[in-house]
PDB file of C-alpha atoms and ligand atoms in Angstrom:
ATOM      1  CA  UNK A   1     -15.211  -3.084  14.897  1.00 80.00           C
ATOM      2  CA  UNK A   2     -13.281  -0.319  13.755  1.00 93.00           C
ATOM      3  CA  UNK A   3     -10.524  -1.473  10.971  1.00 96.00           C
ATOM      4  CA  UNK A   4      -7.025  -1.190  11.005  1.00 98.00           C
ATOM      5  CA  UNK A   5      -4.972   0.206   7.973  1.00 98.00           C
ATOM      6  CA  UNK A   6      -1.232  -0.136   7.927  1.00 98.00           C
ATOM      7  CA  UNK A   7      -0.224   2.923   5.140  1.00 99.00           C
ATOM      8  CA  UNK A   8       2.995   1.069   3.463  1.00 99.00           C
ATOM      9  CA  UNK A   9       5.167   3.066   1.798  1.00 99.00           C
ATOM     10  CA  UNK A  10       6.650   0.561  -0.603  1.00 98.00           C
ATOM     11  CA  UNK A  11       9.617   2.348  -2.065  1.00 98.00           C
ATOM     12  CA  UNK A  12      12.282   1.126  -0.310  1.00 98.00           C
ATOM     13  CA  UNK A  13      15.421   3.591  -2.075  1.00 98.00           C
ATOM     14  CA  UNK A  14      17.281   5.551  -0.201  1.00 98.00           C
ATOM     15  CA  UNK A  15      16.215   8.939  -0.505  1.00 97.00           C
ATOM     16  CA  UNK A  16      12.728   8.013  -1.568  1.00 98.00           C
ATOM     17  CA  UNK A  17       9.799  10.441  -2.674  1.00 98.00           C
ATOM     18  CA  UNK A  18       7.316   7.780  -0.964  1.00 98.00           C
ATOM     19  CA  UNK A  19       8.557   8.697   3.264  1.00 98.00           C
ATOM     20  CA  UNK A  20       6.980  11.970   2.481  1.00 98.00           C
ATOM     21  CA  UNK A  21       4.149  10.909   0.926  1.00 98.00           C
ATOM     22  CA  UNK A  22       3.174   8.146   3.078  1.00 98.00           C
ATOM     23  CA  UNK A  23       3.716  10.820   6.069  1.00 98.00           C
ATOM     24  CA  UNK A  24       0.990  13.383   4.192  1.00 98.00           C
ATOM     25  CA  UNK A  25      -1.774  10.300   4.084  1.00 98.00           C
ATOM     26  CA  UNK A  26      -0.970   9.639   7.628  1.00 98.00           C
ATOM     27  CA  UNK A  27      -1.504  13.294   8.748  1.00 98.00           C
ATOM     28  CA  UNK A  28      -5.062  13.324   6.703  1.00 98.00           C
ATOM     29  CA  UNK A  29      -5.809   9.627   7.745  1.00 98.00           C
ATOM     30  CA  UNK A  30      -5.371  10.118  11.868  1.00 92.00           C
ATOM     31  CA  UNK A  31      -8.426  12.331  12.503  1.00 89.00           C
ATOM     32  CA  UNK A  32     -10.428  10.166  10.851  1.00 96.00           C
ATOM     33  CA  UNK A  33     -13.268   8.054  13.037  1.00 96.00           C
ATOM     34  CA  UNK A  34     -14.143   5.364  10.815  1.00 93.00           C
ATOM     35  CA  UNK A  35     -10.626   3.616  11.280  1.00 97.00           C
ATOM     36  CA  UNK A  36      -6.920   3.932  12.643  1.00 98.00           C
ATOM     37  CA  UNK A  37      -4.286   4.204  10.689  1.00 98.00           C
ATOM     38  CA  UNK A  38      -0.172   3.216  11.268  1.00 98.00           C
ATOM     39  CA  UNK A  39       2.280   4.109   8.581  1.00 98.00           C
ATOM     40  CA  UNK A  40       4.819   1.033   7.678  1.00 98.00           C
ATOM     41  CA  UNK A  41       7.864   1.584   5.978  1.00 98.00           C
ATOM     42  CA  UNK A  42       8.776  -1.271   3.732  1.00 98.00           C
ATOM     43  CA  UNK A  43      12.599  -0.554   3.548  1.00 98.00           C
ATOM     44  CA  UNK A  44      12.064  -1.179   7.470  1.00 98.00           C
ATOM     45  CA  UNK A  45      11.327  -5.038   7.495  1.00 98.00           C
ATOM     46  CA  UNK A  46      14.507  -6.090   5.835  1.00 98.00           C
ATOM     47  CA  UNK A  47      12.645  -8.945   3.643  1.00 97.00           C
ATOM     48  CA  UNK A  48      14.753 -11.112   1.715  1.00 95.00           C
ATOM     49  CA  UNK A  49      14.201 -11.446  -2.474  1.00 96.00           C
ATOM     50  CA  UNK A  50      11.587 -14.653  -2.625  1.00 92.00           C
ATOM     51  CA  UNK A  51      14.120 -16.330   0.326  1.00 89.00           C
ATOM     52  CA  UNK A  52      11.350 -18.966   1.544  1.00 91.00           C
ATOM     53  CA  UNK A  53      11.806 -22.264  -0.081  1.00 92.00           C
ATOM     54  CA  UNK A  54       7.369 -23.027   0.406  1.00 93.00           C
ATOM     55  CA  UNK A  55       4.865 -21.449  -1.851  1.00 94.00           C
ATOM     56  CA  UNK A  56       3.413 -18.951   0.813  1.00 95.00           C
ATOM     57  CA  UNK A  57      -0.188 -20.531  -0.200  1.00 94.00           C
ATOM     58  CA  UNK A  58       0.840 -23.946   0.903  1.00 95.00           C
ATOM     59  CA  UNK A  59       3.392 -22.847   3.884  1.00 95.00           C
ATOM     60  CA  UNK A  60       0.760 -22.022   6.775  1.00 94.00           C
ATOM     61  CA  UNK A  61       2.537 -19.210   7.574  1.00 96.00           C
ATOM     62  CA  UNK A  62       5.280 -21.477   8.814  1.00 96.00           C
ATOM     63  CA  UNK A  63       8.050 -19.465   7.636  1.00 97.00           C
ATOM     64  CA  UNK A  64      12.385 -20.090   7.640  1.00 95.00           C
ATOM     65  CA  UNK A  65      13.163 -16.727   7.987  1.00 96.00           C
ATOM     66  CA  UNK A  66      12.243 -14.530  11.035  1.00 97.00           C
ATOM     67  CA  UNK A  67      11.613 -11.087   8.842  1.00 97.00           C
ATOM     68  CA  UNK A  68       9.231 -13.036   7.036  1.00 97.00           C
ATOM     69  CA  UNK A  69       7.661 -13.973  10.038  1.00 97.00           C
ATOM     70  CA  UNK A  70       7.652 -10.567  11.809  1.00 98.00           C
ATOM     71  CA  UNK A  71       6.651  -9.585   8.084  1.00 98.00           C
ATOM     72  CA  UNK A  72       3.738 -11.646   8.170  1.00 98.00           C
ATOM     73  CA  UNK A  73       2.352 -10.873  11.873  1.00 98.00           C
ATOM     74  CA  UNK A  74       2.463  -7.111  10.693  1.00 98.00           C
ATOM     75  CA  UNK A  75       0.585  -8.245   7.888  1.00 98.00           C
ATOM     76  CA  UNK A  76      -1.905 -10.138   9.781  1.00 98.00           C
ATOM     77  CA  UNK A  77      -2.629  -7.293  12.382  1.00 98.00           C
ATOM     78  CA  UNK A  78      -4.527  -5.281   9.686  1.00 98.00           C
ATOM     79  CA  UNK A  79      -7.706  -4.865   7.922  1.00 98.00           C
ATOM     80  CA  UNK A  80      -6.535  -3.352   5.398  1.00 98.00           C
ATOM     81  CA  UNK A  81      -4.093  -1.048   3.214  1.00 98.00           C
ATOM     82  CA  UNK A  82      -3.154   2.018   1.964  1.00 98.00           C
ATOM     83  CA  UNK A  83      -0.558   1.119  -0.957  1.00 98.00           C
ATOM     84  CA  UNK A  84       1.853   4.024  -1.006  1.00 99.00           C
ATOM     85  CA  UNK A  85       3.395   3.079  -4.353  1.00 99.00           C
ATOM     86  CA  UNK A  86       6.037   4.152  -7.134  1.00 98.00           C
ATOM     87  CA  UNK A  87       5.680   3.076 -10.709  1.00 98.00           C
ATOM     88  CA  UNK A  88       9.292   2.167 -11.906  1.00 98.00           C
ATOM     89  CA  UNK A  89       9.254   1.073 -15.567  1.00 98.00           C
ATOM     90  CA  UNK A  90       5.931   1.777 -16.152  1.00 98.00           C
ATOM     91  CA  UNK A  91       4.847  -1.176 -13.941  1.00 98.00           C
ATOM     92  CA  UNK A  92       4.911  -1.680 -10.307  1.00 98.00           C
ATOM     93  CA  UNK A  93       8.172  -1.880  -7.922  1.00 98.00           C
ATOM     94  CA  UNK A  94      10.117  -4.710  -7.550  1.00 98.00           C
ATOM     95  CA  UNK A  95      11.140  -4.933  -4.200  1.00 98.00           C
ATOM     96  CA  UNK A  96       7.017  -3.942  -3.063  1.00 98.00           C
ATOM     97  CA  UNK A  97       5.883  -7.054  -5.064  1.00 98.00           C
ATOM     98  CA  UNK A  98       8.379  -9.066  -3.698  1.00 98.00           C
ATOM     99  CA  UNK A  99       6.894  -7.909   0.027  1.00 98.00           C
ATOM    100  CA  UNK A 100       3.282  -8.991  -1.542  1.00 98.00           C
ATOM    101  CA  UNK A 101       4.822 -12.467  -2.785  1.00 98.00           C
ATOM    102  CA  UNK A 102       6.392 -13.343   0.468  1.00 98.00           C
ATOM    103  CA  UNK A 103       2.961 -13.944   1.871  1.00 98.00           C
ATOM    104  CA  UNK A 104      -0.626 -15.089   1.061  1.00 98.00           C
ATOM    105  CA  UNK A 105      -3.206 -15.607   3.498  1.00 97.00           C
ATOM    106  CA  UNK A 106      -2.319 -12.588   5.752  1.00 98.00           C
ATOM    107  CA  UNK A 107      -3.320 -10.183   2.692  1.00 98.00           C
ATOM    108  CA  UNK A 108      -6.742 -12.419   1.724  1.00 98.00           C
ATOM    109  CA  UNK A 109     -10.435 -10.731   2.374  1.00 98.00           C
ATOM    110  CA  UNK A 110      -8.317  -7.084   2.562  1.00 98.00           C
ATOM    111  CA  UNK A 111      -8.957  -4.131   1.225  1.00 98.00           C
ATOM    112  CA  UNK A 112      -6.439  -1.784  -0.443  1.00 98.00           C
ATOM    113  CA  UNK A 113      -6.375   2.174  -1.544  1.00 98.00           C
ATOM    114  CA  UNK A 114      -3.723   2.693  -4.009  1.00 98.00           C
ATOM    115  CA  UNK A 115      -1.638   5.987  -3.696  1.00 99.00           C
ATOM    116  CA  UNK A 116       0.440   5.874  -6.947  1.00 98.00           C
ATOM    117  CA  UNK A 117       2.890   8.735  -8.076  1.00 98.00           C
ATOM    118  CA  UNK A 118       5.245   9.488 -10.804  1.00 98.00           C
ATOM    119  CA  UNK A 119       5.415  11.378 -13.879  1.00 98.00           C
ATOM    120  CA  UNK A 120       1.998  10.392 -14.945  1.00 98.00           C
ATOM    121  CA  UNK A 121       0.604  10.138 -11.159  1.00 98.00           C
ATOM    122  CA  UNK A 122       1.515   6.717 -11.494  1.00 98.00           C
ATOM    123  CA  UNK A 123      -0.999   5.039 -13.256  1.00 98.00           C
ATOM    124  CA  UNK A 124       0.255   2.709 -15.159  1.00 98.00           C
ATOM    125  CA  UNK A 125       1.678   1.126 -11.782  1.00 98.00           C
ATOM    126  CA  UNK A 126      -1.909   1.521 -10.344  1.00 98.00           C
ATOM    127  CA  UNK A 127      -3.437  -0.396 -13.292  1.00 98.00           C
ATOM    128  CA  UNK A 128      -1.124  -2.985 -12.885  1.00 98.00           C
ATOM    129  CA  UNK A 129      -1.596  -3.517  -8.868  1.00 98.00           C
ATOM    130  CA  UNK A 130      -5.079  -3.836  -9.708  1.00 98.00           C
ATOM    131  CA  UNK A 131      -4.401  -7.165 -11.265  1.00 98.00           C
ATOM    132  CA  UNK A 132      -1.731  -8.470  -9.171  1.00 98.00           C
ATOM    133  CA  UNK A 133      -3.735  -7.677  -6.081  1.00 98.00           C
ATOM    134  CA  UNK A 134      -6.933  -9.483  -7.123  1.00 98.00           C
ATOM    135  CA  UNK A 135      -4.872 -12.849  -7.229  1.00 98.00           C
ATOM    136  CA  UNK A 136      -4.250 -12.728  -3.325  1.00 98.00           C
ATOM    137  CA  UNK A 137      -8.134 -12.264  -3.233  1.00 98.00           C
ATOM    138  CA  UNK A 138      -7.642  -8.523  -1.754  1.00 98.00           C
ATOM    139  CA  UNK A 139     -10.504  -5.937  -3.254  1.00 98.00           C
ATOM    140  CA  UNK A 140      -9.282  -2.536  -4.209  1.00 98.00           C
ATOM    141  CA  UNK A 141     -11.669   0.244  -4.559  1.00 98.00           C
ATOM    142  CA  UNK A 142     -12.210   2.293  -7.164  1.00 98.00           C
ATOM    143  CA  UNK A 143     -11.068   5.659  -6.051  1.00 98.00           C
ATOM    144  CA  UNK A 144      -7.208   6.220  -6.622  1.00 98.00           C
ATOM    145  CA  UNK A 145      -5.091   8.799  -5.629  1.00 98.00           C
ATOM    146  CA  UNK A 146      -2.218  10.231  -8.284  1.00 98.00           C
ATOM    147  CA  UNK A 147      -0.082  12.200  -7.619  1.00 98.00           C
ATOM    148  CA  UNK A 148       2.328  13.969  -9.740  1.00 98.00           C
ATOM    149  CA  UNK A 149       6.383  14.343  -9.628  1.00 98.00           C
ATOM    150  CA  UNK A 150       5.587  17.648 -11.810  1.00 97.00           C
ATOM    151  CA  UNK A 151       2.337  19.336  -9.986  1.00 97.00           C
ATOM    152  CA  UNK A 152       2.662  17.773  -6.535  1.00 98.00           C
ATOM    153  CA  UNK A 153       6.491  18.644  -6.001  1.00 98.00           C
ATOM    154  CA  UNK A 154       8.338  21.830  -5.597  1.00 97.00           C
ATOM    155  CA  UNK A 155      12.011  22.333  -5.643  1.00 96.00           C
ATOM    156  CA  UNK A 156      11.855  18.669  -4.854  1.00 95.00           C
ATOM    157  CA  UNK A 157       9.428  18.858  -1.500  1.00 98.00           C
ATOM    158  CA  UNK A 158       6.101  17.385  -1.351  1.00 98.00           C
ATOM    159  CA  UNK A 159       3.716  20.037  -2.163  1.00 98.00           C
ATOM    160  CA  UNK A 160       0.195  18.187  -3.218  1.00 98.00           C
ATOM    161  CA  UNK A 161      -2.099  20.195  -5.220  1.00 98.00           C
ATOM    162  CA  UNK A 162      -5.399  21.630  -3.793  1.00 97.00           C
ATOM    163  CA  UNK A 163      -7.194  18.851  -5.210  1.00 97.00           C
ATOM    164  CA  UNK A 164      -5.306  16.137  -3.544  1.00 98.00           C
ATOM    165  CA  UNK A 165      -6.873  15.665   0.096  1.00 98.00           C
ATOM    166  CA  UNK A 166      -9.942  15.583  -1.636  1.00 98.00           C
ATOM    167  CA  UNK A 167      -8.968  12.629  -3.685  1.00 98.00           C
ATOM    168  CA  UNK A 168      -7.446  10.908  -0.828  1.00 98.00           C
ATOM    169  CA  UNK A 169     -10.526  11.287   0.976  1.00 98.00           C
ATOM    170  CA  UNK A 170     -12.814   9.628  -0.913  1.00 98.00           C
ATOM    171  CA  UNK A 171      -9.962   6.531  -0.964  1.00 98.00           C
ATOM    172  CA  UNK A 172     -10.182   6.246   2.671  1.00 98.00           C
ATOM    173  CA  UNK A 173     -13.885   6.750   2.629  1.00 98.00           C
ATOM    174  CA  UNK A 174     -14.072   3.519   0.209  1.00 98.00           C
ATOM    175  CA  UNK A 175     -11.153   1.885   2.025  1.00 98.00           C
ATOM    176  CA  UNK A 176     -12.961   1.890   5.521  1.00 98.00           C
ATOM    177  CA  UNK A 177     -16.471   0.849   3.922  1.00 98.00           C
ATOM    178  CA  UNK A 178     -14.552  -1.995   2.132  1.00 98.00           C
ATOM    179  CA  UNK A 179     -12.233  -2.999   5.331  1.00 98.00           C
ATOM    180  CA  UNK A 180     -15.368  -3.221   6.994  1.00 96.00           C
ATOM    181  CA  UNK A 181     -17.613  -5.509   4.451  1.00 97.00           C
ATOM    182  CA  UNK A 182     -15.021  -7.863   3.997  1.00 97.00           C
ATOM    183  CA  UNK A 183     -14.297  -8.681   7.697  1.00 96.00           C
ATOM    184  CA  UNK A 184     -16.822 -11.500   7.997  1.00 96.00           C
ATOM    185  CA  UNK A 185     -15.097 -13.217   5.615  1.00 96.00           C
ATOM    186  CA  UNK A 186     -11.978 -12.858   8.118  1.00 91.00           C
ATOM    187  CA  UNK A 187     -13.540 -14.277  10.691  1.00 77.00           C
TER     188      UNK A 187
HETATM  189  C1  FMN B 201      14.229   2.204 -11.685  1.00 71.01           C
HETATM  190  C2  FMN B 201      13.346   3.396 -11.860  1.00 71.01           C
HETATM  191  C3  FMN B 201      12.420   3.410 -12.867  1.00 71.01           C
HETATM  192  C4  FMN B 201      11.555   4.483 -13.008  1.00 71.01           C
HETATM  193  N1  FMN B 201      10.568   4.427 -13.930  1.00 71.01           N
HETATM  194  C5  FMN B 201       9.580   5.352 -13.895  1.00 71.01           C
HETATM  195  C6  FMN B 201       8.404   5.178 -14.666  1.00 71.01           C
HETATM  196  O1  FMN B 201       8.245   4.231 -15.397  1.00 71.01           O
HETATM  197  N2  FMN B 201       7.436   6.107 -14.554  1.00 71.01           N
HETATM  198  C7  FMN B 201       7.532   7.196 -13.721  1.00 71.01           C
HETATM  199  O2  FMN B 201       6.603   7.976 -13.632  1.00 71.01           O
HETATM  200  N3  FMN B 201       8.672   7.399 -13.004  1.00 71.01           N
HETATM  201  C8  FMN B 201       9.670   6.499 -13.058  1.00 71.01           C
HETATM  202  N4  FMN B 201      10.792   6.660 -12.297  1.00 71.01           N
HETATM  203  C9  FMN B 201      10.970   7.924 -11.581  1.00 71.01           C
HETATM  204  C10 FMN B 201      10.250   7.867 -10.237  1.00 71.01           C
HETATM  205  O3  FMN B 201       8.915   8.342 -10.384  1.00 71.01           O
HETATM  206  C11 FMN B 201      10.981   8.735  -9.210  1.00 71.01           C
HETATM  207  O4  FMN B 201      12.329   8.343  -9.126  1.00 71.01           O
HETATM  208  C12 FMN B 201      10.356   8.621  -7.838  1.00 71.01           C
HETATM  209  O5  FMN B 201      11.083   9.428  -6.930  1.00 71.01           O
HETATM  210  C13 FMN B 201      10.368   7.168  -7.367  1.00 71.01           C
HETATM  211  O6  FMN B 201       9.773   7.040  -6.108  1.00 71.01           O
HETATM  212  P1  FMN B 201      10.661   6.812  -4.795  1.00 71.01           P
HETATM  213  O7  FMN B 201      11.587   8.010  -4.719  1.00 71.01           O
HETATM  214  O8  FMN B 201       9.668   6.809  -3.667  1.00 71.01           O
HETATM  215  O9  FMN B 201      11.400   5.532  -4.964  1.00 71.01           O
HETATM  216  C14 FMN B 201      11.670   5.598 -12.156  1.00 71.01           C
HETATM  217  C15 FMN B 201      12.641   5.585 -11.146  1.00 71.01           C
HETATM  218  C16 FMN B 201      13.457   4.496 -10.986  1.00 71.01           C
HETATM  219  C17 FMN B 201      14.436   4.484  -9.824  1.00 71.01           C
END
């Protein structure tokens, strides 16, 4: 089986830093053998803020509102994740965990490769996915990629740093191994 990864680029602002970004894991990600890769962009799906009166756990993916539903068949067409994601206020973004609360089975047995930026690469945001992520039962590897607003931007385009592909690499390296284990558990 080779594993799907949806890249979602989880800023949804106008103007956002996180198109380009999720763009530059896409171009590294598509030669790759070991899996295929689609970039989402969150701002896309329209979701509304916690609109779905049953806990997602308990609602059998029987959802009230249709971009929760189309939400949730994107969701369940992948093996796993690359989490293109902002840190705003030193913790993670709210309208990205909102898209992560709107669901729950479609994200369980998944694996995820964080992609954090900001100021400090973005790892306070990373740190704090880490946790969140573990409660929907999704394993995140251990290889992160941070970029920075400072070194990885110029004049406000994305420039990464020589070092950068190399870091992503070794995400989707993990990623793929990961997407793979987990998928007997899929079924
Ligand atoms: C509400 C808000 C809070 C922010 N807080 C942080 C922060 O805690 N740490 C950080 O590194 N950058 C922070 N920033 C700056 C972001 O790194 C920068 O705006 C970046 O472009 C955000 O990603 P985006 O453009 O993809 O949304 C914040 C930006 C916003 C809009």
């Amino acid at each position: 089986m080779t594993p799907r990864i949806a890249i979602i680029v989880g800023s949804t602002r106008p103007g956002r830093k996180g198109s380009a970004v999720g763009q530059w894991v896409l171009e590294q990600a598509k030669e790759r053998e070991g899996a295929s890769y689609d970039l989402l962009e969150l701002a896309d799906f329209g979701l509304g803020l916690l609109s779905e009166a049953t806990v997602p756990g308990d609602a059998d993916r029987a959802y009230e509102n249709e971009q929760t539903r189309a939400w949730s068949r994107t969701i369940d067409a992948y093996d796993g994740f690359v989490w293109v994601t902002p840190e705003y206020n030193h913790g993670v973004p709210a309208a990205f965990k909102n898209a992560l609360d709107l669901l729950y089975p479609e994200w369980n047995h998944k694996a995820v490769g964080l992609v954090g930026y900001g100021v400090d690469g973005g790892v306070r945001a990373v740190e704090h996915w880490r946790q969140i992520l573990a409660n929907v039962r999704m394993i995140v590897v251990r290889a992160q990629c941070s970029l920075s607003t400072f070194l990885d931007w110029r004049d406000g385009a994305f420039t990464p740093t020589e070092r950068r592909p190399r870091e992503l690499k070794r995400v989707l390296e993990q990623l793929e191994e990961m997407a793979g284990l987990l998928a007997p558990l899929r079924g």
